[in-house]
Short mmCIF file of C-alpha atoms in Angstrom, two decimals:
data_model
loop_
_atom_site.label_atom_id
_atom_site.label_comp_id
_atom_site.label_asym_id
_atom_site.label_seq_id
_atom_site.Cartn_x
_atom_site.Cartn_y
_atom_site.Cartn_z
CA MET W 29 -14.49 -3.00 -21.76
CA GLY W 30 -14.16 -5.37 -24.69
CA ASP W 31 -15.28 -8.93 -25.33
CA TYR W 32 -12.07 -10.84 -24.83
CA GLY W 33 -13.53 -14.13 -26.10
CA LYS W 34 -14.12 -12.96 -29.67
CA GLU W 35 -10.63 -11.80 -30.57
CA HIS W 36 -8.69 -14.20 -32.81
CA SER W 37 -5.17 -13.28 -31.69
CA ILE W 38 -4.23 -14.17 -28.12
CA ILE W 39 -1.62 -11.41 -28.26
CA LYS W 40 -4.35 -8.87 -29.08
CA ILE W 41 -6.55 -10.25 -26.32
CA ILE W 42 -3.80 -9.75 -23.74
CA GLU W 43 -2.85 -6.30 -25.06
CA GLN W 44 -6.49 -5.20 -24.98
CA LEU W 45 -6.95 -6.57 -21.46
CA LEU W 46 -3.83 -4.80 -20.16
CA HIS W 47 -4.72 -1.55 -21.92
CA ASN W 48 -8.26 -1.57 -20.47
CA ALA W 49 -6.92 -2.29 -16.98
CA ILE W 50 -4.40 0.55 -17.15
CA VAL W 51 -6.95 3.03 -18.55
CA GLN W 52 -9.39 2.16 -15.75
CA GLY W 53 -6.68 2.54 -13.11
CA ALA W 54 -6.66 -1.11 -12.03
CA SER W 55 -3.95 -2.30 -9.65
CA ASP W 56 -4.53 -6.01 -10.32
CA ILE W 57 -6.06 -8.31 -12.93
CA HIS W 58 -7.54 -11.62 -11.73
CA GLY W 59 -8.02 -14.54 -14.12
CA GLU W 60 -10.05 -17.28 -12.44
CA PRO W 61 -10.72 -20.52 -14.38
CA GLN W 62 -14.27 -21.83 -14.16
CA ALA W 63 -16.01 -24.78 -15.84
CA HIS W 64 -16.52 -23.10 -19.25
CA GLN W 65 -14.77 -19.71 -19.08
CA LEU W 66 -12.03 -17.64 -17.48
CA ARG W 67 -13.57 -15.11 -15.14
CA LEU W 68 -11.75 -11.78 -15.42
CA ARG W 69 -11.83 -9.10 -12.73
CA PHE W 70 -10.04 -5.78 -12.22
CA ARG W 71 -9.17 -4.46 -8.77
CA ILE W 72 -9.90 -0.74 -8.91
CA ASP W 73 -9.44 1.43 -5.81
CA GLY W 74 -9.19 -1.72 -3.70
CA VAL W 75 -12.41 -3.39 -4.92
CA LEU W 76 -12.84 -6.14 -7.55
CA TYR W 77 -15.08 -5.52 -10.60
CA ASP W 78 -16.15 -8.14 -13.15
CA GLN W 79 -15.04 -7.74 -16.77
CA SER W 80 -16.07 -9.62 -19.90
CA PRO W 81 -15.03 -13.27 -19.40
CA LEU W 82 -12.67 -15.14 -21.69
CA ASP W 83 -14.16 -18.02 -23.66
CA GLU W 84 -12.86 -21.48 -22.71
CA LEU W 85 -11.35 -21.90 -26.21
CA PHE W 86 -8.76 -19.24 -25.39
CA ILE W 87 -7.90 -20.09 -21.78
CA HIS W 88 -4.95 -22.42 -22.37
CA ASN W 89 -3.24 -20.08 -24.86
CA PHE W 90 -3.99 -17.06 -22.66
CA ILE W 91 -2.34 -18.57 -19.57
CA SER W 92 0.57 -19.97 -21.59
CA ARG W 93 1.26 -16.65 -23.29
CA ILE W 94 1.38 -14.75 -20.00
CA LYS W 95 3.64 -17.40 -18.48
CA ILE W 96 6.00 -17.07 -21.44
CA LEU W 97 6.07 -13.29 -21.04
CA ALA W 98 6.84 -13.72 -17.32
CA HIS W 99 9.55 -16.36 -18.00
CA LEU W 100 7.61 -19.10 -16.19
CA ASN W 101 7.55 -22.82 -16.92
CA ILE W 102 4.47 -23.38 -19.13
CA ALA W 103 4.64 -27.15 -18.64
CA GLU W 104 4.47 -26.90 -14.84
CA LYS W 105 0.86 -26.54 -13.68
CA ARG W 106 0.98 -28.33 -10.33
CA ILE W 107 2.77 -25.70 -8.23
CA PRO W 108 2.48 -21.90 -7.86
CA GLN W 109 4.92 -19.78 -9.87
CA ASP W 110 5.94 -16.10 -9.78
CA GLY W 111 7.44 -13.93 -12.50
CA ARG W 112 7.29 -10.52 -14.11
CA PHE W 113 7.39 -8.67 -17.42
CA THR W 114 7.07 -5.11 -18.73
CA PHE W 115 4.25 -3.59 -20.80
CA SER W 116 4.38 -0.11 -22.36
CA VAL W 117 1.42 2.24 -22.79
CA ASP W 118 1.91 5.73 -24.28
CA ASN W 119 5.67 5.52 -23.66
CA HIS W 120 5.11 4.66 -19.98
CA ALA W 121 6.58 1.37 -18.74
CA ILE W 122 4.32 -0.71 -16.51
CA ASP W 123 5.96 -3.50 -14.53
CA ILE W 124 3.64 -6.49 -14.27
CA ARG W 125 4.15 -9.08 -11.54
CA VAL W 126 2.59 -12.45 -12.35
CA SER W 127 1.45 -15.08 -9.85
CA THR W 128 -0.10 -18.44 -10.72
CA PHE W 129 -1.97 -20.80 -8.41
CA PRO W 130 -3.25 -24.32 -9.23
CA SER W 131 -7.03 -24.73 -8.85
CA VAL W 132 -9.72 -27.34 -9.68
CA PHE W 133 -10.39 -25.94 -13.18
CA GLY W 134 -6.82 -24.94 -13.99
CA GLU W 135 -4.29 -22.26 -13.08
CA LYS W 136 -5.57 -19.07 -11.50
CA ILE W 137 -3.47 -16.08 -12.51
CA VAL W 138 -3.07 -12.64 -10.95
CA LEU W 139 -1.26 -9.76 -12.61
CA ARG W 140 -0.21 -6.80 -10.43
CA LEU W 141 0.35 -3.58 -12.37
CA LEU W 142 3.13 -1.32 -11.09
CA ASN W 143 3.72 2.02 -12.76
CA ARG W 144 7.45 2.79 -12.78
CA SER W 145 6.79 6.52 -12.91
CA ALA W 146 6.67 8.18 -9.49
CA GLN W 147 5.79 11.57 -10.97
CA MET W 148 2.32 11.65 -9.38
CA ILE W 149 3.49 10.58 -5.91
CA ASP W 150 3.44 13.73 -3.81
CA LEU W 151 2.91 14.14 -0.07
CA ASN W 152 0.51 16.99 -0.73
CA TYR W 153 -1.94 14.72 -2.59
CA LEU W 154 -2.12 11.70 -0.28
CA GLY W 155 -4.92 13.06 1.91
CA PHE W 156 -3.06 14.49 4.90
CA GLU W 157 -4.78 17.11 7.02
CA GLU W 158 -2.58 20.21 6.86
CA SER W 159 -1.25 20.31 10.44
CA MET W 160 -0.46 16.56 10.39
CA LEU W 161 1.38 16.95 7.10
CA GLU W 162 3.54 19.72 8.53
CA HIS W 163 4.28 17.60 11.60
CA PHE W 164 5.18 14.63 9.35
CA LYS W 165 7.51 16.77 7.24
CA SER W 166 9.22 18.11 10.36
CA LEU W 167 10.00 14.56 11.51
CA LEU W 168 11.40 13.74 8.06
CA LYS W 169 13.73 16.74 8.18
CA ARG W 170 15.69 15.32 11.11
CA SER W 171 19.22 14.26 10.24
CA SER W 172 18.83 10.90 11.96
CA GLY W 173 16.16 8.66 13.44
CA PHE W 174 14.04 5.61 12.75
CA PHE W 175 10.64 6.36 11.19
CA LEU W 176 8.02 3.71 10.45
CA VAL W 177 4.93 3.66 8.22
CA THR W 178 2.56 0.94 9.35
CA GLY W 179 -0.68 -0.66 8.25
CA PRO W 180 -2.02 -3.85 6.63
CA THR W 181 -1.10 -5.05 3.15
CA GLY W 182 -2.49 -2.72 0.49
CA SER W 183 -2.80 0.32 2.75
CA GLY W 184 -0.42 2.47 0.68
CA LYS W 185 2.67 2.32 2.91
CA THR W 186 5.15 2.12 0.02
CA THR W 187 3.48 5.00 -1.81
CA THR W 188 3.76 7.19 1.29
CA LEU W 189 7.44 6.31 1.74
CA TYR W 190 8.20 7.17 -1.88
CA ALA W 191 6.35 10.46 -1.55
CA ALA W 192 8.50 11.17 1.50
CA LEU W 193 11.68 10.28 -0.40
CA ARG W 194 10.72 12.55 -3.29
CA ASP W 195 10.20 15.35 -0.77
CA LEU W 196 13.63 14.67 0.79
CA ASN W 197 15.50 14.13 -2.47
CA SER W 198 18.14 16.76 -3.19
CA VAL W 199 21.67 17.05 -4.50
CA GLU W 200 22.98 17.32 -0.92
CA LYS W 201 21.47 14.00 0.19
CA HIS W 202 22.54 10.47 -0.69
CA ILE W 203 19.45 8.24 -0.52
CA ILE W 204 19.57 4.45 -0.86
CA THR W 205 16.62 2.03 -0.84
CA LEU W 206 16.48 -1.73 -0.36
CA GLU W 207 13.25 -3.30 -1.55
CA ASP W 208 11.51 -6.51 -2.58
CA PRO W 209 10.76 -5.55 -5.33
CA VAL W 210 11.48 -1.97 -6.45
CA GLU W 211 7.97 -0.69 -7.15
CA TYR W 212 8.77 2.82 -8.39
CA THR W 213 11.88 4.36 -9.85
CA VAL W 214 12.88 7.84 -8.74
CA GLU W 215 15.66 9.82 -10.39
CA GLY W 216 18.45 10.69 -7.97
CA LEU W 217 17.95 7.67 -5.70
CA THR W 218 20.07 4.53 -5.55
CA GLN W 219 17.49 1.75 -5.51
CA GLY W 220 18.38 -1.86 -4.75
CA HIS W 221 16.30 -5.01 -4.58
CA ILE W 222 17.07 -8.15 -2.64
CA HIS W 223 17.76 -11.60 -4.13
CA PRO W 224 17.17 -14.13 -1.34
CA ASP W 225 17.92 -17.07 -3.68
CA ALA W 226 21.38 -15.62 -4.21
CA GLY W 227 21.84 -14.96 -0.50
CA PHE W 228 21.24 -11.21 -0.80
CA THR W 229 18.78 -10.73 2.06
CA PHE W 230 17.50 -7.59 3.78
CA GLU W 231 19.96 -8.17 6.62
CA LYS W 232 22.99 -8.45 4.32
CA GLY W 233 21.71 -5.66 2.10
CA ILE W 234 21.39 -3.17 4.95
CA ARG W 235 24.91 -3.90 6.18
CA ALA W 236 26.24 -3.42 2.64
CA LEU W 237 24.38 -0.18 1.92
CA LEU W 238 25.57 1.36 5.19
CA ARG W 239 29.07 1.13 3.75
CA GLN W 240 27.91 3.28 0.81
CA ASP W 241 27.93 6.51 2.86
CA PRO W 242 24.16 7.15 2.81
CA ASP W 243 22.35 10.04 4.49
CA ILE W 244 18.90 8.47 4.19
CA VAL W 245 18.02 4.78 3.99
CA MET W 246 14.68 3.28 3.04
CA ILE W 247 14.14 -0.40 3.87
CA GLY W 248 11.10 -1.95 2.22
CA GLU W 249 9.92 -3.81 5.30
CA ILE W 250 11.01 -4.73 8.83
CA ARG W 251 10.48 -8.48 8.81
CA ASP W 252 12.53 -9.82 11.72
CA LYS W 253 14.68 -8.92 14.70
CA GLN W 254 17.90 -8.85 12.67
CA THR W 255 16.56 -6.32 10.17
CA ALA W 256 15.06 -4.18 12.94
CA GLN W 257 18.28 -4.28 14.98
CA ILE W 258 20.46 -3.13 12.07
CA ALA W 259 17.96 -0.40 11.12
CA ILE W 260 17.96 0.93 14.68
CA GLU W 261 21.75 0.81 14.87
CA ALA W 262 21.89 2.78 11.62
CA ALA W 263 19.51 5.39 13.02
CA LEU W 264 21.61 5.71 16.17
CA THR W 265 24.79 6.27 14.15
CA GLY W 266 23.54 9.33 12.28
CA HIS W 267 21.28 8.04 9.49
CA LEU W 268 17.63 8.73 8.79
CA VAL W 269 16.05 5.29 8.33
CA LEU W 270 12.56 4.86 6.88
CA SER W 271 10.72 1.56 6.72
CA THR W 272 7.35 -0.21 6.98
CA LEU W 273 5.79 -2.65 9.42
CA HIS W 274 2.53 -4.59 9.42
CA THR W 275 0.49 -3.44 12.43
CA ASN W 276 -3.04 -2.10 12.81
CA ASP W 277 -2.17 1.19 14.48
CA ALA W 278 0.79 3.37 15.36
CA VAL W 279 1.14 2.29 19.00
CA SER W 280 1.11 -1.39 18.00
CA ALA W 281 4.39 -0.79 16.13
CA LEU W 282 6.13 -0.20 19.46
CA VAL W 283 4.71 -3.41 20.91
CA ARG W 284 5.58 -5.39 17.78
CA LEU W 285 9.24 -4.29 17.79
CA ILE W 286 9.61 -5.16 21.48
CA ASP W 287 7.99 -8.55 20.81
CA MET W 288 10.62 -9.06 18.08
CA GLY W 289 13.28 -8.71 20.76
CA ILE W 290 14.30 -5.05 20.44
CA GLU W 291 15.31 -3.59 23.78
CA PRO W 292 12.94 -0.78 24.86
CA PHE W 293 15.77 1.67 25.62
CA LEU W 294 17.18 1.22 22.09
CA LEU W 295 13.74 1.67 20.57
CA ASN W 296 13.17 4.86 22.55
CA ALA W 297 16.56 6.23 21.56
CA ALA W 298 16.09 5.60 17.84
CA LEU W 299 12.38 5.90 17.04
CA SER W 300 11.39 9.37 15.84
CA GLY W 301 7.83 8.58 14.81
CA VAL W 302 5.23 6.15 13.46
CA LEU W 303 2.63 6.86 10.79
CA ALA W 304 -0.30 4.42 10.63
CA GLN W 305 -2.57 4.55 7.61
CA ARG W 306 -5.41 3.04 5.59
CA LEU W 307 -6.69 3.70 2.08
CA VAL W 308 -10.34 4.67 1.57
CA ARG W 309 -12.18 5.24 -1.69
CA ARG W 310 -13.03 8.86 -2.39
CA LEU W 311 -16.62 9.81 -3.04
CA CYS W 312 -17.02 11.10 -6.58
CA GLN W 313 -17.18 14.84 -6.09
CA GLN W 314 -19.28 15.26 -9.26
CA CYS W 315 -22.25 13.14 -8.19
CA ARG W 316 -22.16 13.15 -4.38
CA TYR W 317 -25.20 14.40 -2.52
CA PRO W 318 -26.20 14.88 1.16
CA ILE W 319 -28.27 12.05 2.63
CA ALA W 320 -30.95 11.57 5.23
CA LEU W 321 -29.85 8.61 7.34
CA ASN W 322 -32.07 5.64 8.10
CA ASP W 323 -32.27 4.45 11.70
CA ALA W 324 -29.37 2.00 11.43
CA GLU W 325 -27.12 4.58 9.75
CA TYR W 326 -28.13 7.24 12.26
CA ASN W 327 -27.25 4.99 15.22
CA GLN W 328 -23.96 4.11 13.60
CA ALA W 329 -23.16 7.78 12.98
CA GLU W 330 -24.04 8.63 16.56
CA ARG W 331 -21.79 5.86 17.87
CA LEU W 332 -18.92 7.19 15.76
CA LYS W 333 -19.71 10.77 16.84
CA ILE W 334 -20.31 11.91 13.26
CA GLY W 335 -22.62 14.85 12.64
CA ALA W 336 -25.52 13.11 10.86
CA GLN W 337 -26.43 16.15 8.78
CA LYS W 338 -22.99 16.22 7.17
CA LEU W 339 -22.84 12.80 5.52
CA PHE W 340 -22.88 12.12 1.79
CA LYS W 341 -23.43 9.39 -0.76
CA SER W 342 -23.07 9.27 -4.54
CA LEU W 343 -25.22 7.78 -7.28
CA GLY W 344 -22.55 7.21 -9.92
CA CYS W 345 -21.98 9.22 -13.07
CA VAL W 346 -19.93 9.34 -16.26
CA ASP W 347 -17.01 10.91 -14.40
CA CYS W 348 -16.69 7.91 -12.02
CA SER W 349 -17.80 5.22 -14.54
CA GLY W 350 -20.98 4.72 -12.55
CA ARG W 351 -19.16 3.50 -9.43
CA GLY W 352 -19.84 6.52 -7.20
CA MET W 353 -16.19 6.40 -6.15
CA LYS W 354 -13.18 7.89 -7.88
CA GLY W 355 -9.66 7.37 -6.63
CA ARG W 356 -8.45 6.76 -3.12
CA MET W 357 -7.01 8.79 -0.27
CA GLY W 358 -5.31 8.00 3.00
CA ILE W 359 -6.55 8.28 6.53
CA PHE W 360 -3.71 8.63 9.00
CA GLU W 361 -2.54 8.76 12.59
CA LEU W 362 0.88 10.16 13.41
CA LEU W 363 2.66 9.22 16.63
CA GLU W 364 5.71 11.05 17.97
CA PRO W 365 6.55 9.30 21.27
CA SER W 366 6.50 11.61 24.28
CA ASP W 367 8.80 11.21 27.27
CA ARG W 368 5.91 9.77 29.29
CA LEU W 369 5.09 7.26 26.53
CA LYS W 370 8.75 6.24 26.33
CA GLN W 371 8.74 5.53 30.08
CA LEU W 372 5.68 3.32 29.67
CA VAL W 373 7.51 1.47 26.88
CA ILE W 374 10.40 0.87 29.33
CA ASP W 375 7.86 -0.40 31.86
CA ARG W 376 6.40 -2.74 29.20
CA VAL W 377 2.81 -1.79 30.05
CA PRO W 378 -0.09 -3.33 28.04
CA HIS W 379 -1.05 -1.98 24.63
CA HIS W 380 -4.21 -0.20 25.82
CA GLU W 381 -2.23 1.83 28.37
CA LEU W 382 0.15 2.97 25.63
CA VAL W 383 -2.84 3.96 23.47
CA ASN W 384 -4.42 5.93 26.34
CA GLN W 385 -1.18 7.83 26.92
CA ALA W 386 -0.75 8.55 23.20
CA ARG W 387 -4.26 10.00 23.10
CA LYS W 388 -3.50 12.14 26.14
CA ASP W 389 -0.44 13.37 24.25
CA GLY W 390 -2.70 14.48 21.39
CA LEU W 391 -2.67 11.50 19.01
CA GLN W 392 -5.33 11.94 16.32
CA THR W 393 -6.44 8.37 15.63
CA LEU W 394 -7.34 6.79 12.31
CA MET W 395 -10.99 6.96 13.33
CA VAL W 396 -10.80 10.67 14.14
CA ASP W 397 -9.15 11.42 10.79
CA GLY W 398 -11.70 9.25 8.98
CA ILE W 399 -14.64 10.97 10.67
CA SER W 400 -13.24 14.36 9.65
CA LYS W 401 -13.09 13.22 6.02
CA ALA W 402 -16.64 11.80 6.20
CA GLU W 403 -17.96 15.11 7.52
CA GLN W 404 -16.19 16.93 4.67
CA GLY W 405 -17.94 14.70 2.13
CA LEU W 406 -14.73 13.04 0.98
CA VAL W 407 -15.77 9.51 2.00
CA ASN W 408 -19.06 7.90 2.93
CA LEU W 409 -19.91 6.20 6.21
CA GLY W 410 -20.03 2.69 4.74
CA GLU W 411 -16.54 3.02 3.26
CA LEU W 412 -15.12 4.24 6.55
CA VAL W 413 -16.66 1.31 8.45
CA ARG W 414 -15.49 -1.16 5.76
CA VAL W 415 -11.88 -0.08 6.11
CA LEU W 416 -11.62 0.40 9.87
CA PHE W 417 -13.68 -2.53 11.21
#
């Protein structure tokens, strides 16, 4: 992992740190100033892992160098700042978003690593169960409609949307995206990013891109009533509109849009489907083994209706760098509103009644999908509980 405090060139220290993070598959690097060192951690598969700390002698130059790379004000240490720069590894460009935050011992810094290449983003490798994937693809093949991917921050919504766009991309289709920021670049797509400081907001951007004769539109996020209203209008006038929303489950997306002020009849007319998702760490398939549950685990498995004899854990091995986990996969629930559910939306019934109807209509919940993956030995019980509760 490297001892970052013994290098003499701050440039080499940063290059080594970035290289190690990329090789290990980190999504973020955290630099946290403490009394006599800079604590360094990598976020790998959603979890933070300590790295070799940086000696206090190097902290000032380290922070200053990164701020220079990200075009930030090195003299300003009292307020948070945001910037970005690009780092290349093996001819692959990695976009790095930088965020600073003043703290007691100095500026905390977080670097988010975004791989420009979308080559590995494929619907077939996200973790969909086969019948759900086919259903999802059928909804995407419609010529118009409003489709949402929902979940908390860091649940993989953008990755799923890009996988969907890659699946839809063809010479016959004109696809435009509007994002903040553009996280992946895909050949054949027109990708735009907003500039709120210049007055180029999501609302203005959507109106502008609709004049570009698109077939498919991807909006990075539905943030307010205005954005939602324009997206729905676009869907109702013959466009396929894809976007994301922050809700805990698929049904909650309906409630959230109505709470924003969208009329239920418009929502019912436009909405073709909602995909809710989470990311769970995969068990390392090289070192996993079946387990005998203790009493607490057995009771938990019984409560979740998991077959106790089918659960697995992993010890850690060379293949997974001793972590017992390797990579992540999605757990999903896919909602296509039925006529009965749409009537309940018109009636503005409580959330739990909408959920009950969706289940009657055959909705496979996040929990059901997660349990299936636990029984297949793809995730362990603790990981499933960590993500869903």
